[in-house]
Amino acid sequence: MPMLTRYYIKASFIHLLLGLLLGVLLALPTAADVLFAALRPVYLHLIILGWVGQLIIGVMYWMFPKYSPTQPRGNQRLGWAIFVALNGGLLLRAIGEALLSLAPESASGWLLAVSAVLLFAAGWGVVANTWQRVRER
Amino acid sequence: MPRISVWMVRTALLYLGIGFTFGALMLWNKGIPTQPSLWRLLQPHIEFLIFGWTLQLAMGVATWILPRFSQPPRYGNLALAWAAFFSLNSGVLLAAFATWQAHAFYGLLGIGRALELLAALFFVAYAWSRVKPLSTIA
Ligand code: HEM
């Protein structure tokens, strides 16, 4: 299993644990409604994107047909850049959504905008790095 | 990988890119309000990423890697898998279009959802017999 896949899979486990932990926190009677509204999308995306999506991306990188004998997994640098953008984007979103609800006047909106750009790049990065590996044999 | 899997996986990748784009537009707009109507992308975002991407990727990979038959046609009745492909994609596009409208188009949404159901029926009918032990005869 390539090193990058190990990073993806382990990061996906961390997102799963964080997501489930957030789920518990949001279920506590003391959780303020505003915070709940703000963190519900973070909770869902930690699980569906940080865990499921990231696990899929990591396993595709490992198991899909080879791109070429010298570059079996496509562009490795792009693979790492996607990893950083995806995890950085998710992390910034979690911080940004919480700050935006607690201190709407802060500059937290920019955190969400930067997160949006990172996640957008991660998504199209996956498309670009996987496309040629999906072919008939 | 058989041709049908290439079509399913590549189409799934396109939904991934577009679904992430919708998400990014909404997220940007949430942080720096730009255009309120961007919120109308929420349902298409969910439709594209759950069914267009995740479900379709799983269908494409399953068609590729489930145990094959020892006699031709080794991938089974691929006409059913193609029916699932066309039905799923028309369903996802119709449902996304219907919910993107300023006043959601419930008739169209119903047709889209029915096509998604039909796609799942086609695919289950296709894959059912390939969920089996590996054949011993190569
Ligand atoms: C596998 C990928 C993804 C799936 C399955 C997914 C699914 C969902 C779902 C189910 C919701 C509704 C949440 C709710 O009702 O609270 C949602 C909302 C949203 N998603 Fe995603 N999403 C994915 C990726 C992304 C990405 C990459 C972005 C950003 C670039 C994003 C941005 C958003 C935003 C901004 C909302 C609205 C949140 C709000 O109500 O404030 N999503 N998504």
CSV table of C-alpha atoms and ligand atoms in Angstrom, one decimal, chain A residues 37-38 40-41 44-45 48-49 52-53 86 90 93 97 115-120, chain B residues 16 19-28 30 39 42-43 45-46 49-50 53-54, ligand 1:
chain,number,residue,atom,x,y,z
A,37,ALA,CA,-27.1,24.9,13.7
A,38,ALA,CA,-23.6,25.9,12.9
A,40,ARG,CA,-24.5,20.2,12.0
A,41,PRO,CA,-23.0,20.6,8.5
A,44,LEU,CA,-22.1,15.6,8.5
A,45,HIS,CA,-19.1,16.5,6.3
A,48,ILE,CA,-19.4,11.8,4.6
A,49,LEU,CA,-16.4,13.6,3.2
A,52,VAL,CA,-16.2,8.0,3.6
A,53,GLY,CA,-15.0,10.3,0.8
A,86,LEU,CA,-8.8,18.1,1.4
A,90,LEU,CA,-12.2,20.4,6.1
A,93,ARG,CA,-14.4,24.8,7.5
A,97,GLU,CA,-18.3,27.5,10.8
A,115,SER,CA,-11.8,26.4,2.7
A,116,ALA,CA,-14.1,26.5,-0.3
A,117,VAL,CA,-11.2,27.1,-2.7
A,118,LEU,CA,-9.1,24.3,-1.1
A,119,LEU,CA,-12.0,21.8,-1.4
A,120,PHE,CA,-12.8,22.8,-4.9
B,16,LEU,CA,-17.6,14.6,-7.9
B,19,GLY,CA,-20.7,18.4,-6.7
B,20,PHE,CA,-17.6,19.8,-5.0
B,21,THR,CA,-18.0,23.0,-7.1
B,22,PHE,CA,-21.6,23.5,-5.9
B,23,GLY,CA,-20.4,22.9,-2.4
B,24,ALA,CA,-17.6,25.4,-2.8
B,25,LEU,CA,-19.9,28.0,-4.2
B,26,MET,CA,-22.3,27.7,-1.3
B,27,LEU,CA,-19.5,27.7,1.3
B,28,TRP,CA,-17.9,30.8,-0.2
B,30,LYS,CA,-21.8,31.4,3.4
B,39,TRP,CA,-28.3,28.3,-1.8
B,42,LEU,CA,-28.0,22.6,-1.9
B,43,GLN,CA,-30.3,19.8,-3.2
B,45,HIS,CA,-25.2,19.2,-4.4
B,46,ILE,CA,-26.6,16.4,-2.3
B,49,LEU,CA,-22.6,13.6,-4.5
B,50,ILE,CA,-24.6,10.9,-2.9
B,53,TRP,CA,-20.7,10.2,-7.3
B,54,THR,CA,-20.9,7.6,-4.4
C,1,HEM,C1,-18.8,13.4,-0.7
C,1,HEM,C2,-18.9,14.7,-0.6
C,1,HEM,C3,-20.1,15.4,0.0
C,1,HEM,C4,-21.4,15.0,0.3
C,1,HEM,C5,-21.9,13.6,0.2
C,1,HEM,C6,-22.1,16.2,0.8
C,1,HEM,C7,-23.4,16.1,1.3
C,1,HEM,C8,-24.0,17.2,1.9
C,1,HEM,C9,-25.3,17.1,2.6
C,1,HEM,C10,-26.1,15.8,2.9
C,1,HEM,C11,-25.6,18.4,3.0
C,1,HEM,C12,-26.9,18.8,3.8
C,1,HEM,C13,-26.4,19.1,5.2
C,1,HEM,C14,-27.5,19.6,6.1
C,1,HEM,O1,-28.7,19.3,5.8
C,1,HEM,O2,-27.2,20.2,7.1
C,1,HEM,C15,-24.6,19.3,2.5
C,1,HEM,C16,-24.6,20.6,2.7
C,1,HEM,C17,-23.5,21.4,2.3
C,1,HEM,N1,-22.3,21.0,1.7
C,1,HEM,FE1,-21.8,19.2,1.2
C,1,HEM,N2,-21.3,17.3,0.7
C,1,HEM,C18,-20.1,16.8,0.2
C,1,HEM,C19,-19.0,17.7,0.0
C,1,HEM,C20,-18.9,19.0,0.1
C,1,HEM,C21,-17.8,19.9,-0.2
C,1,HEM,C22,-16.5,19.4,-0.8
C,1,HEM,C23,-18.2,21.1,0.1
C,1,HEM,C24,-17.4,22.4,0.0
C,1,HEM,C25,-16.5,22.7,-0.9
C,1,HEM,C26,-19.5,21.1,0.6
C,1,HEM,C27,-20.3,22.2,1.1
C,1,HEM,C28,-21.5,22.2,1.6
C,1,HEM,C29,-22.3,23.3,2.1
C,1,HEM,C30,-21.8,24.7,2.1
C,1,HEM,C31,-23.5,22.9,2.5
C,1,HEM,C32,-24.6,23.7,3.2
C,1,HEM,C33,-24.3,23.8,4.6
C,1,HEM,C34,-25.3,24.7,5.4
C,1,HEM,O3,-26.5,24.4,5.4
C,1,HEM,O4,-24.8,25.7,5.9
C,1,HEM,N3,-20.0,19.8,0.6
C,1,HEM,N4,-23.6,18.5,1.8
